[in-house]
PDB file of N, CA and C in Angstrom:
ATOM      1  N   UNK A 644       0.843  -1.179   0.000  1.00  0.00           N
ATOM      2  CA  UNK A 644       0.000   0.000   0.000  1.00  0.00           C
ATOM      3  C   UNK A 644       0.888   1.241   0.000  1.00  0.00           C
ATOM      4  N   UNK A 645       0.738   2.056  -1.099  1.00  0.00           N
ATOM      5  CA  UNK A 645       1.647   3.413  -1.241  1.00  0.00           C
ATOM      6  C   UNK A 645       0.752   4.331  -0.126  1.00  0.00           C
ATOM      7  N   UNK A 646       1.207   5.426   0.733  1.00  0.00           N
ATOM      8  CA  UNK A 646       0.698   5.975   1.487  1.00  0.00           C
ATOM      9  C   UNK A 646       0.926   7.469   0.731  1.00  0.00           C
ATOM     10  N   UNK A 647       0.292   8.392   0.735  1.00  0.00           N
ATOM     11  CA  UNK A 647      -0.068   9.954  -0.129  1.00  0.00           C
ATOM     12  C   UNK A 647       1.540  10.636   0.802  1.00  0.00           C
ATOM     13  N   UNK A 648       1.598  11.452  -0.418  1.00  0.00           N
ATOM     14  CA  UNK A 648       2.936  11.908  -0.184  1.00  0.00           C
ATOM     15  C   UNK A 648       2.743  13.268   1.186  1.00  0.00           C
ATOM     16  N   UNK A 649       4.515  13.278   1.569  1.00  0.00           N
ATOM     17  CA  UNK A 649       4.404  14.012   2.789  1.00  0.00           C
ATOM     18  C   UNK A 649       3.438  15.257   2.635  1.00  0.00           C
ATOM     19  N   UNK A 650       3.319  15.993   1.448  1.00  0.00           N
ATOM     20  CA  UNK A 650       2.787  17.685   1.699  1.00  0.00           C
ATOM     21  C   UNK A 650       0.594  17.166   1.952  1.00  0.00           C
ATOM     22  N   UNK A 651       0.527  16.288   1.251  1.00  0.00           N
ATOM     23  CA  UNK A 651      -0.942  15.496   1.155  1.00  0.00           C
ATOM     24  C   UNK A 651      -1.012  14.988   2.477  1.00  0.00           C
ATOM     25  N   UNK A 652      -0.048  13.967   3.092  1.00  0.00           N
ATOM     26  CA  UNK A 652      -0.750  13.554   4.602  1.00  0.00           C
ATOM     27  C   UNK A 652      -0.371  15.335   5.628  1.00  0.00           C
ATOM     28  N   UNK A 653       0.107  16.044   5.211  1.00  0.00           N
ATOM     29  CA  UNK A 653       0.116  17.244   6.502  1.00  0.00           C
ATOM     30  C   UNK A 653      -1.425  18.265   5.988  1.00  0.00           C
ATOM     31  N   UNK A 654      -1.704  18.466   4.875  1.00  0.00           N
ATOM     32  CA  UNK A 654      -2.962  18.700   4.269  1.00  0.00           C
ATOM     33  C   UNK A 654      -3.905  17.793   5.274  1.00  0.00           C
ATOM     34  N   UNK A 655      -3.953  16.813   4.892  1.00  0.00           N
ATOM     35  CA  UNK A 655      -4.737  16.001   5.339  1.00  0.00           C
ATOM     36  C   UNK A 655      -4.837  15.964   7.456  1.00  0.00           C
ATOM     37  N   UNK A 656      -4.182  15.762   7.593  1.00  0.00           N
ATOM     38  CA  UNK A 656      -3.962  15.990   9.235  1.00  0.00           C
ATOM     39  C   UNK A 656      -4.034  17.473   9.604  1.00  0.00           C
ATOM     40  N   UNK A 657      -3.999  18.493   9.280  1.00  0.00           N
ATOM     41  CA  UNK A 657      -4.391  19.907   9.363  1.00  0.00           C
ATOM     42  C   UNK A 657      -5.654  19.709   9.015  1.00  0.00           C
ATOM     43  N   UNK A 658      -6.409  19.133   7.837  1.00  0.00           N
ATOM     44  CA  UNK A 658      -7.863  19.221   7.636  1.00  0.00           C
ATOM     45  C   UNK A 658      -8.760  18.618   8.697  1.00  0.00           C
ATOM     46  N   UNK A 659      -8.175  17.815   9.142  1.00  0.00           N
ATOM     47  CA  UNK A 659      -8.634  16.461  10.606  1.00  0.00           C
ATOM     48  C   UNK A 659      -8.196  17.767  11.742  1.00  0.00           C
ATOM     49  N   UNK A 660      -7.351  18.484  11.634  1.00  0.00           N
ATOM     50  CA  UNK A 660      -7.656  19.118  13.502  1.00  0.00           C
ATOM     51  C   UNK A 660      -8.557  20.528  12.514  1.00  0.00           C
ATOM     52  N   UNK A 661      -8.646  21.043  11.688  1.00  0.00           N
ATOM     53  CA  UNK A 661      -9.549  21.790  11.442  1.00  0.00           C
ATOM     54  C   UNK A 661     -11.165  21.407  11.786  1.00  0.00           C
ATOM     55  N   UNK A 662     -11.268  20.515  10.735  1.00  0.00           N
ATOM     56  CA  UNK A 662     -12.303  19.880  11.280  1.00  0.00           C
ATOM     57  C   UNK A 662     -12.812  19.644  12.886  1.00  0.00           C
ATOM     58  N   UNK A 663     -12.005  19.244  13.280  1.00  0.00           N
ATOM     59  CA  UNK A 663     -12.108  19.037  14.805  1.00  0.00           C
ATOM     60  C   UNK A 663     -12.405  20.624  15.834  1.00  0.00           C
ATOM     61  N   UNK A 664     -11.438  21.278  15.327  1.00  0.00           N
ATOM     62  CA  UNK A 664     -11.786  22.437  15.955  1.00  0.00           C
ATOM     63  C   UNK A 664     -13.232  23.455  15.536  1.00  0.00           C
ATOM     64  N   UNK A 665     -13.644  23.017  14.162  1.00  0.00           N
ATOM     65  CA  UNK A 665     -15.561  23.765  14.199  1.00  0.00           C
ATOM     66  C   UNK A 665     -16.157  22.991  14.407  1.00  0.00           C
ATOM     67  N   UNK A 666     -15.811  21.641  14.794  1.00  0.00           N
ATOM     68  CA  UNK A 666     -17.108  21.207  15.676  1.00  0.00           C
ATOM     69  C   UNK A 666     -16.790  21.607  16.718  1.00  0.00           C
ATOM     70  N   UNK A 667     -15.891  21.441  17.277  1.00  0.00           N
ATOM     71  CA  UNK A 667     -15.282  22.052  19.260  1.00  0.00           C
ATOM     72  C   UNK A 667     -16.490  23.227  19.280  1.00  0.00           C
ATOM     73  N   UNK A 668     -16.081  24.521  18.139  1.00  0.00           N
ATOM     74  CA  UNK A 668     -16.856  25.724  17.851  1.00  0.00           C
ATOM     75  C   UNK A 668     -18.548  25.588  17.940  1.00  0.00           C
ATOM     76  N   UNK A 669     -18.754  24.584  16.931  1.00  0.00           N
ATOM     77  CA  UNK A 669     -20.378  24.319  16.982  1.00  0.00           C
ATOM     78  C   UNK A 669     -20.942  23.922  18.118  1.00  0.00           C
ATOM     79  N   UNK A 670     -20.335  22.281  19.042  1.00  0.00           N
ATOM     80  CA  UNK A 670     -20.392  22.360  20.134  1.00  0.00           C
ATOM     81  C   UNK A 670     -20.624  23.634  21.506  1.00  0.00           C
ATOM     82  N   UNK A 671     -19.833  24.376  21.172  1.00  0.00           N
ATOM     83  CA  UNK A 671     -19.567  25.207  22.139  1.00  0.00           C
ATOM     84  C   UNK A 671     -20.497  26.344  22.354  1.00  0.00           C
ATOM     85  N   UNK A 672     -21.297  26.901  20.860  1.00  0.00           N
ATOM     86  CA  UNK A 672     -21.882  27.574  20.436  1.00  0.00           C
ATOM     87  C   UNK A 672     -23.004  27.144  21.085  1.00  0.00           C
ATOM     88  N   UNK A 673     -23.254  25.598  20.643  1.00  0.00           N
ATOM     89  CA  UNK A 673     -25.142  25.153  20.881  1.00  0.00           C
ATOM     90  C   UNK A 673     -24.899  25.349  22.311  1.00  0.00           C
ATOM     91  N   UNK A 674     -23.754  24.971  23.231  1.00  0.00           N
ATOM     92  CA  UNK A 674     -23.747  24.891  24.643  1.00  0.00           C
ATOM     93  C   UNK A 674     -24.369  26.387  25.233  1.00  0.00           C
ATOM     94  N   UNK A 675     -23.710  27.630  24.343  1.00  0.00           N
ATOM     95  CA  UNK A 675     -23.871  28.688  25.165  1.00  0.00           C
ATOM     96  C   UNK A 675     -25.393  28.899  24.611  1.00  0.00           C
ATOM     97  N   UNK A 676     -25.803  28.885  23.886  1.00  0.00           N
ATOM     98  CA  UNK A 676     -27.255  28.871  23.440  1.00  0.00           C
ATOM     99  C   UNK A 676     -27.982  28.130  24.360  1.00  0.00           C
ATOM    100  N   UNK A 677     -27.945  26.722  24.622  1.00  0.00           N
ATOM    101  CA  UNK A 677     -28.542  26.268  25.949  1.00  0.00           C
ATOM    102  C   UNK A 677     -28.544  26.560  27.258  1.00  0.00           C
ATOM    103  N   UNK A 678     -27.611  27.141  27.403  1.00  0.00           N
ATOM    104  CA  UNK A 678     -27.260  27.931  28.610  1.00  0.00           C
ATOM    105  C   UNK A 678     -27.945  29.800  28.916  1.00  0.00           C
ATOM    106  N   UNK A 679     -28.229  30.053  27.503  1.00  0.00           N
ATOM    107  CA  UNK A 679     -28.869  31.584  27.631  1.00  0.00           C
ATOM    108  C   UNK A 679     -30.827  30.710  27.512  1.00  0.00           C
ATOM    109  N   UNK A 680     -31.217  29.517  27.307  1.00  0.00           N
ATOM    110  CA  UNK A 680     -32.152  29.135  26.810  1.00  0.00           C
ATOM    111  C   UNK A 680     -32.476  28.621  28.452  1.00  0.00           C
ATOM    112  N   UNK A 681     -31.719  28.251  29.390  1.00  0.00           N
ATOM    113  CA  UNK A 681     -31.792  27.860  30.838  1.00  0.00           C
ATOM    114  C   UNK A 681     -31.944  29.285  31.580  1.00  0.00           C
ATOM    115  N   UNK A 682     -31.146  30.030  31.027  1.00  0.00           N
ATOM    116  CA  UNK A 682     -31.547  31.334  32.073  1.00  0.00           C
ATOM    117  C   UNK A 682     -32.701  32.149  32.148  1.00  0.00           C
ATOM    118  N   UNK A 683     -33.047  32.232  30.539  1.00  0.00           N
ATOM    119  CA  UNK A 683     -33.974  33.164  30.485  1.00  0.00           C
ATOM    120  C   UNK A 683     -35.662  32.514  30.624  1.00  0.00           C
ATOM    121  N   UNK A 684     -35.546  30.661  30.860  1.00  0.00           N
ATOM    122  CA  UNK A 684     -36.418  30.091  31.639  1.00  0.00           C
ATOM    123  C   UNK A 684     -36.464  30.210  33.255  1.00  0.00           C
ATOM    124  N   UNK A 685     -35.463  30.597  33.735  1.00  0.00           N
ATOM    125  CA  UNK A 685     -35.202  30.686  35.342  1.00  0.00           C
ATOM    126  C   UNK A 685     -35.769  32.009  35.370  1.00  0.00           C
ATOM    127  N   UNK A 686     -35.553  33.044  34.530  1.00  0.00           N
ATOM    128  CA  UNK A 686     -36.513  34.086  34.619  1.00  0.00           C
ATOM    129  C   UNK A 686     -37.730  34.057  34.535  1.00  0.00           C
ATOM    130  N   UNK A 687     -37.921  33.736  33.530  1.00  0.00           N
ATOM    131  CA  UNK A 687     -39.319  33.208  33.368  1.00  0.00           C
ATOM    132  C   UNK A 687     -40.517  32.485  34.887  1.00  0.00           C
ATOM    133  N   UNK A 688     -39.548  31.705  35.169  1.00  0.00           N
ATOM    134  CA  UNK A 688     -40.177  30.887  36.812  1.00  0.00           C
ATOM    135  C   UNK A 688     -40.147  31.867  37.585  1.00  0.00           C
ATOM    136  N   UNK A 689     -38.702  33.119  37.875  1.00  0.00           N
ATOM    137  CA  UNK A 689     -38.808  33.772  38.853  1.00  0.00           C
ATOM    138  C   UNK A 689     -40.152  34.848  38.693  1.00  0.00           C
ATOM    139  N   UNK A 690     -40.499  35.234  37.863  1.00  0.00           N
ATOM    140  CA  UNK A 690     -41.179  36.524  37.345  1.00  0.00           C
ATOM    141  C   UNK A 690     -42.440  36.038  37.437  1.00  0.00           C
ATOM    142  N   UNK A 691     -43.205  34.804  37.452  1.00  0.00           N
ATOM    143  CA  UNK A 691     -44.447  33.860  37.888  1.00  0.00           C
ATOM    144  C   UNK A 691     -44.218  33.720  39.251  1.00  0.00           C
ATOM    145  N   UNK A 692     -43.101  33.740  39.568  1.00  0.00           N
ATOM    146  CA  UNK A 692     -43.425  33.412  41.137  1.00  0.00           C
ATOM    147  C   UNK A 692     -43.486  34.841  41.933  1.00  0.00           C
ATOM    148  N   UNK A 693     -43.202  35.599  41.246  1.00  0.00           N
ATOM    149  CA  UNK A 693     -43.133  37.051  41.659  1.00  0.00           C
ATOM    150  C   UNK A 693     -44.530  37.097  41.577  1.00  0.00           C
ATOM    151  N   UNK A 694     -45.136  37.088  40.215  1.00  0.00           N
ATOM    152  CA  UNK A 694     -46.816  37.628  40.213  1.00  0.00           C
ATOM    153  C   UNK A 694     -47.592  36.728  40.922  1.00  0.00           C
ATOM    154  N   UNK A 695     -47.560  35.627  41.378  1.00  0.00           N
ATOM    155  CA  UNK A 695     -47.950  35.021  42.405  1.00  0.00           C
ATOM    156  C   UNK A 695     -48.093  34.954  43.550  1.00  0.00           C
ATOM    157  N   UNK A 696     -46.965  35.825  43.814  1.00  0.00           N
ATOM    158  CA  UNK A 696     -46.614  36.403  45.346  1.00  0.00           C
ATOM    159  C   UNK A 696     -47.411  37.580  45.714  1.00  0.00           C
ATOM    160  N   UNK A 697     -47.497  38.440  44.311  1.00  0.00           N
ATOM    161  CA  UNK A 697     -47.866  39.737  44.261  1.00  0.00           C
ATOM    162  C   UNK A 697     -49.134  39.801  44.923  1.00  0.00           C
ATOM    163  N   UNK A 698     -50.034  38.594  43.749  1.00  0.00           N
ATOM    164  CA  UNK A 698     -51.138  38.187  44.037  1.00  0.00           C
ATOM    165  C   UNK A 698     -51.902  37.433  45.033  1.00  0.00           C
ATOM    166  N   UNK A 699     -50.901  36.807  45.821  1.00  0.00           N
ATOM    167  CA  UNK A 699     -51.036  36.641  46.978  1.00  0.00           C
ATOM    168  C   UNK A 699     -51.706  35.054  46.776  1.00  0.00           C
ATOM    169  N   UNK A 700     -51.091  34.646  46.191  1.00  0.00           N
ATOM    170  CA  UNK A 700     -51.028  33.111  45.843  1.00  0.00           C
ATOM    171  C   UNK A 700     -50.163  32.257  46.025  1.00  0.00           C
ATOM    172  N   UNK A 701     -49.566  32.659  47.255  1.00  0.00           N
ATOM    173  CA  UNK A 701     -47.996  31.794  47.577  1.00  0.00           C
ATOM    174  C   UNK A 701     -48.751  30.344  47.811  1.00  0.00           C
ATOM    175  N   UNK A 702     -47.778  29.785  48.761  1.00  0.00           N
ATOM    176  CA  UNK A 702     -48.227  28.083  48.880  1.00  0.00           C
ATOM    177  C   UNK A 702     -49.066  27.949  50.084  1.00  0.00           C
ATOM    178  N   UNK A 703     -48.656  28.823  51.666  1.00  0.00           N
ATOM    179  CA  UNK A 703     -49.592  28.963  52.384  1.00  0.00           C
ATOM    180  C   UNK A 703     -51.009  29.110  52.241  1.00  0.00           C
ATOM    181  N   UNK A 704     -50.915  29.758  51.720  1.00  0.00           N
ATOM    182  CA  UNK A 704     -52.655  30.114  50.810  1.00  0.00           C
ATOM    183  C   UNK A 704     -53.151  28.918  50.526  1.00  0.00           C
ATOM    184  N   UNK A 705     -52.911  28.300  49.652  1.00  0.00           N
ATOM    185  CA  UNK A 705     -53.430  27.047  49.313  1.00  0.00           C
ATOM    186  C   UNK A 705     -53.682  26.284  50.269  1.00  0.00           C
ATOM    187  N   UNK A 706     -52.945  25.947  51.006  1.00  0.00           N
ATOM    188  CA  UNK A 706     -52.606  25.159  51.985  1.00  0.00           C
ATOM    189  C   UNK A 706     -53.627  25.144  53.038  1.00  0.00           C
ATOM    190  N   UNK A 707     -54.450  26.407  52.940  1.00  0.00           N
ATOM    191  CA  UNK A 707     -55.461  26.873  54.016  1.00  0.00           C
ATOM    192  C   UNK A 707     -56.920  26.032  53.518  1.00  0.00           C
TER     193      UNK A 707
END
């Protein structure tokens, strides 16, 4: 088996950590996207539990 000459396998192994590094990128991207998609649900809960409070619908209440 002839193996591709030296300038073709360093092409080739630069294209393999390229590759590697925009997925790292894509990865990293969807991560921070899930992470602004977790917060601005924690807002979401806090700001219901606020108008709930407001309203005077805490858990005691119920509870009565």
């Amino acid at each position: 088996m002839q193996y591709p000459s030296l300038p073709l396998r360093i092409c080739m192994s630069v294209g393999v950590y390229l590759y590697r590094d925009a997925v790292f990128l894509l990865l990293l991207c969807r991560i921070r996207q899930l992470e602004d998609m977790i917060e601005m649900q924690k807002r979401q809960v806090k700001e219901i539990e606020e108008k709930l409070l407001f309203f005077g619908l805490n858990d005691t209440d119920r509870q009565q």
